[in-house]
Amino acid sequence: TAHSDPNPNHVYFNSRGIWATYVIFIFITHFIVLSIPFISMALAWTLTCQIHNVITYFWLHWEKGAPFEPLDQGESRTLTHWEQLDDGVQFTANKKFLLVVPIVIFLLTTFYTRYDQIHFLVNALSLVLLAIVPKLPQLYRVRIFGINKW
Amino acid sequence: MSVKHEEQFEPTPYVVAIITYIGYVMLAVFGHMRDFLRNHGFEKNLIATEPARTKDFVPLYQNFESFYTRNLYRRIRDCWNRPIRTCPGAEFELIDRKSPDHGWSFEYPGTHTRAINFGSYNYLGFAETDGPCADAAAAATETFGCGVGSPRAEAGNLDLHTRLEATVAEFVGAEDAIIFPMGFATNALNMPALIGKGCCVLSDELNHSSLVLGARLTGAKIKVFRHNDIADVEAKLRDAIVYGQDRTRRPFKKILIVVEGVYSMEGSVTRLPELIALKKKYKAYLYLDEAHSIGAMGPHGRGVVDYFGCDPRDVDVLMGTFTKSFGGAGGYIAGSQHLVALLRQRSHSGLYGASLPAPVAAQVVTAFQMLMGRAGPPGEGARRLKQLEVNTQYFRASLHRLGVIVYGHRTSPVVPVMIFMPGKIAAFGRETLKRGLGTVVVGYPATPIIESRARFCLSAAHSLDIIDRSVQIIDEVTSLLLMKYSRRPPPAWTAGITREWAEAQLKLVDQQRRPHGAANGGPVPRRPVECRGDPPDKVADENDAAVKDNLAAVAAAS
C-alpha cells in the first residue's frame, strides 16, 4: 500500500461518510423488513435489531484477519475486525460510535414493541451478548474457551 | 507562488463517497455468496485448494486473505499485468488477451493493440532502442558482458561504476555518491546502515513501502507525521527531543526525517525549504528520496532541491533511482564523503548483492551526460527537460478544464485522476484501452478506500499531438462514465496554458539550439523521441506531424 500503515483496515473507518453509510444500511434493512406484509410493527423492529446485531457480530467480532494481504507480516491474522480498528487503540470516536448505534436501536425497539416482555428479553440478550460484551476493552484479544482463536 | 497555491487535492464529494462504500459492500456480499456456492459444490471451484491427502492437516491457505483477490481483483484483472511487445516509449503495443471465464484464465488470440503509453515512468523519454544511450549500452555489453557476477566489494567494481558515481555526485551537487543495483533495496537495506536502535525516524504518512520497510528494519522508533504537514513534523520533533526514548527517557541518538521529493500516488511535492529550516533548528537529519523527482523537476532537472533552489549540502542523504528518469535500473545515495565512505563499508546491498550490470550503468551514465549537455545532439538535455515541463503543465491544465478531479502539484509529472467507485476503475481501464490509451488504474487497498484513481505518467517522449489526442479520449471516457466530479473552477495557473503557449515554449528551446544547427548547415530536425521497435507505417504519422511543426516553426522564425 502507499501508506505507512501496513494494514488499511486500521484507518478506513475514519474516511468521509462511512458513519452515514452504516446508518443508511440500517435504514435500508429496516425498510426491507417493514415491507414484508404479514409481520407486525413490534416483530419488524425486533427483527431489525436482531439482524443488525447478528450481522455486526460476524463482521466485527468473528471474522479474523483482512480480506486482502496486508503488509504487516501476519500480525493481524488472528485479530478480529474490532481489534484491528484504529490499530487496537481503545475509546476512539469510531469505537464509541459503533457501541452507541446498537444501543440506540435497542432503545427504539423497546419503544416500538411497547415494552413487551418476550421481545425485551430477546433484544436485550442479543444486545448484551452480541453487541456490548465483545466491544468492551476488557475483552480485547480474549477468546472464551478458545473459540475462534486461530 | 508558494507550493500550496499550485497544488490541490479536492476532497471526495460526500454522495460519491457513500455510493463508493455501497459499491464495496455489495461486492463483499456477492463475494461471500459466491464463495459459499463454490465451497459447497454448487458452482465450479477454480481456486487453489488443498490436495485430499492434507485435508486433515493445519490449513495451508487462509481463505479470507484471498477474498479480495478472488472476488474483486480477479474479475477485473485484465486491467493489470498487460504484456507489452515493444519498447515502452511514448507508444507501445500490447498483446491482446481475452478471458472466457471472467478472469480465471486468459486466451491469446494473437492480435496486438497499439496504445499511447501513460503507464511507464519514462519522464525524460530515455526508454528508447536507439540513440547515444543504447549505443553506449551495446558497447559496454561488448566490453564487459551482461552480468557482473560479483558484489562490488569482491570483484564486481567496474570503472563504469566509479564513473557513474562521480557523475551522479556532480549532477546532484553532493560530495560523493554510491550506487546500488536495485532502487527498492537502496532504501530498504541502507537505512539500517545509517540508524539503529535508540534512534528516531520521522516518516511521512505516504512514504513508499521501501522507506517503510527500511525504517522497520532499522529497529528505531518510528513516528509517522501527516502528509506534508510541517506543524505536525515540528510537534513530533519537539516531542522526540523533549521526551526521548519510550521507557528510559534517554535522548535519541539520531533523529532522521524521511520524505520523498514527489509522491507518486498523489503527485504532491514535499515542503523542502521548511523541512531544511526545521532540521537545522532542531539538529535532526534529513533523508530525501528523489525517486520520482530527480531528472523530472527543477529548471536543470536536478530534482526538488533544484526546484526550490535549496543547497544540496543541506540535505544529509540524497537518495534517488535510475529507473524513472534515466531508463535504467538501480539507485544511488549521495551525500558527504563520510556518509558515502560509511555506506561502502556497512551497506548490505553494497557488500553482498551483485553490482549494477554494465549495460545498465552505461545507459545511465550516458543519460546523465546528455542531461548535462556533454553527450548526444547539442541541447538535447535541455530540450527533454523543457518538453517534460511543457507536457506536464499542458496536460494538467487540459484535464482541469475538463472538470475531472486532478490531484497534485502543477509541475509534478505524475498526474492522478480520481475515479472513486470500484466498478468505474475497471471501466476506465478498459474503455481507454479500447480507444488506444494505456493507463494505470489503482484502487483499494493501494489507495484509501474512497480515493481510487487513474495515474498518468507524463514523458518527454510524448508530443503535443499525443497529449491532445489523449485528452480527447479522456474527455470521451469521463463523459461516458460520469467521472467529472470537480466542483471547483480550474485553478488560476491554468489560465494561460494553451496549445499555443506550449508550442511557444518549445520553440524557445529550439531557438536556443539553432546556432548549433545553423553552424552545421541546417536546422536540427526535432524527432519525437520514440522507440524504433514500431512498424514504420505507424511511426510515420507522428514523425511527419512533428517534423512539419518544426519546419513551420523554423520558417516562421526566420
Short mmCIF file of N, CA and C in Angstrom, two decimals, chain A residues 27 30 34 40-46 48 104-116 119-120 123:
data_model
loop_
_atom_site.label_atom_id
_atom_site.label_comp_id
_atom_site.label_asym_id
_atom_site.label_seq_id
_atom_site.Cartn_x
_atom_site.Cartn_y
_atom_site.Cartn_z
N PHE A 27 -31.03 1.66 7.93
CA PHE A 27 -32.34 2.12 7.44
C PHE A 27 -32.85 1.22 6.33
N HIS A 30 -34.09 -1.95 7.65
CA HIS A 30 -35.36 -1.76 8.36
C HIS A 30 -36.51 -1.60 7.39
N LEU A 34 -39.74 -3.91 7.06
CA LEU A 34 -41.06 -3.31 7.22
C LEU A 34 -41.96 -3.58 6.03
N SER A 40 -45.96 -7.82 12.26
CA SER A 40 -46.41 -6.64 13.00
C SER A 40 -45.25 -5.69 13.18
N MET A 41 -45.55 -4.48 13.62
CA MET A 41 -44.54 -3.45 13.83
C MET A 41 -43.51 -3.93 14.84
N ALA A 42 -44.02 -4.52 15.95
CA ALA A 42 -43.10 -4.96 17.00
C ALA A 42 -42.13 -6.00 16.46
N LEU A 43 -42.69 -6.97 15.68
CA LEU A 43 -41.82 -8.02 15.14
C LEU A 43 -40.81 -7.44 14.16
N ALA A 44 -41.26 -6.45 13.39
CA ALA A 44 -40.35 -5.82 12.42
C ALA A 44 -39.17 -5.18 13.14
N TRP A 45 -39.46 -4.44 14.19
CA TRP A 45 -38.37 -3.78 14.91
C TRP A 45 -37.46 -4.79 15.58
N THR A 46 -38.06 -5.82 16.15
CA THR A 46 -37.21 -6.84 16.78
C THR A 46 -36.33 -7.52 15.74
N THR A 48 -35.26 -6.24 12.93
CA THR A 48 -34.17 -5.33 12.54
C THR A 48 -33.06 -5.37 13.57
N VAL A 104 -28.83 2.48 20.65
CA VAL A 104 -29.92 3.34 20.17
C VAL A 104 -31.00 2.51 19.50
N ILE A 105 -30.57 1.55 18.68
CA ILE A 105 -31.55 0.68 18.01
C ILE A 105 -32.36 -0.08 19.05
N PHE A 106 -31.67 -0.55 20.10
CA PHE A 106 -32.36 -1.30 21.16
C PHE A 106 -33.41 -0.42 21.84
N LEU A 107 -33.04 0.83 22.13
CA LEU A 107 -33.99 1.71 22.81
C LEU A 107 -35.20 1.98 21.94
N LEU A 108 -34.96 2.22 20.64
CA LEU A 108 -36.08 2.44 19.74
C LEU A 108 -36.96 1.19 19.67
N THR A 109 -36.30 0.03 19.65
CA THR A 109 -37.06 -1.22 19.55
C THR A 109 -37.94 -1.42 20.78
N THR A 110 -37.39 -1.14 21.97
CA THR A 110 -38.22 -1.31 23.17
C THR A 110 -39.42 -0.38 23.12
N PHE A 111 -39.22 0.83 22.58
CA PHE A 111 -40.33 1.75 22.47
C PHE A 111 -41.40 1.21 21.52
N TYR A 112 -40.95 0.78 20.32
CA TYR A 112 -41.92 0.36 19.31
C TYR A 112 -42.56 -0.99 19.62
N THR A 113 -41.93 -1.79 20.49
CA THR A 113 -42.55 -3.06 20.87
C THR A 113 -43.41 -2.90 22.13
N ARG A 114 -43.53 -1.64 22.57
CA ARG A 114 -44.35 -1.32 23.74
C ARG A 114 -43.94 -2.12 24.96
N TYR A 115 -42.62 -2.32 25.12
CA TYR A 115 -42.08 -2.93 26.33
C TYR A 115 -42.63 -4.31 26.60
N ASP A 116 -42.94 -5.03 25.52
CA ASP A 116 -43.42 -6.40 25.69
C ASP A 116 -42.30 -7.25 26.28
N HIS A 119 -40.21 -9.78 23.76
CA HIS A 119 -39.39 -9.01 22.83
C HIS A 119 -38.22 -8.37 23.56
N PHE A 120 -38.52 -7.81 24.75
CA PHE A 120 -37.48 -7.14 25.52
C PHE A 120 -36.37 -8.11 25.87
N ASN A 123 -34.31 -9.07 22.72
CA ASN A 123 -33.46 -7.97 22.24
C ASN A 123 -32.34 -7.64 23.21
#
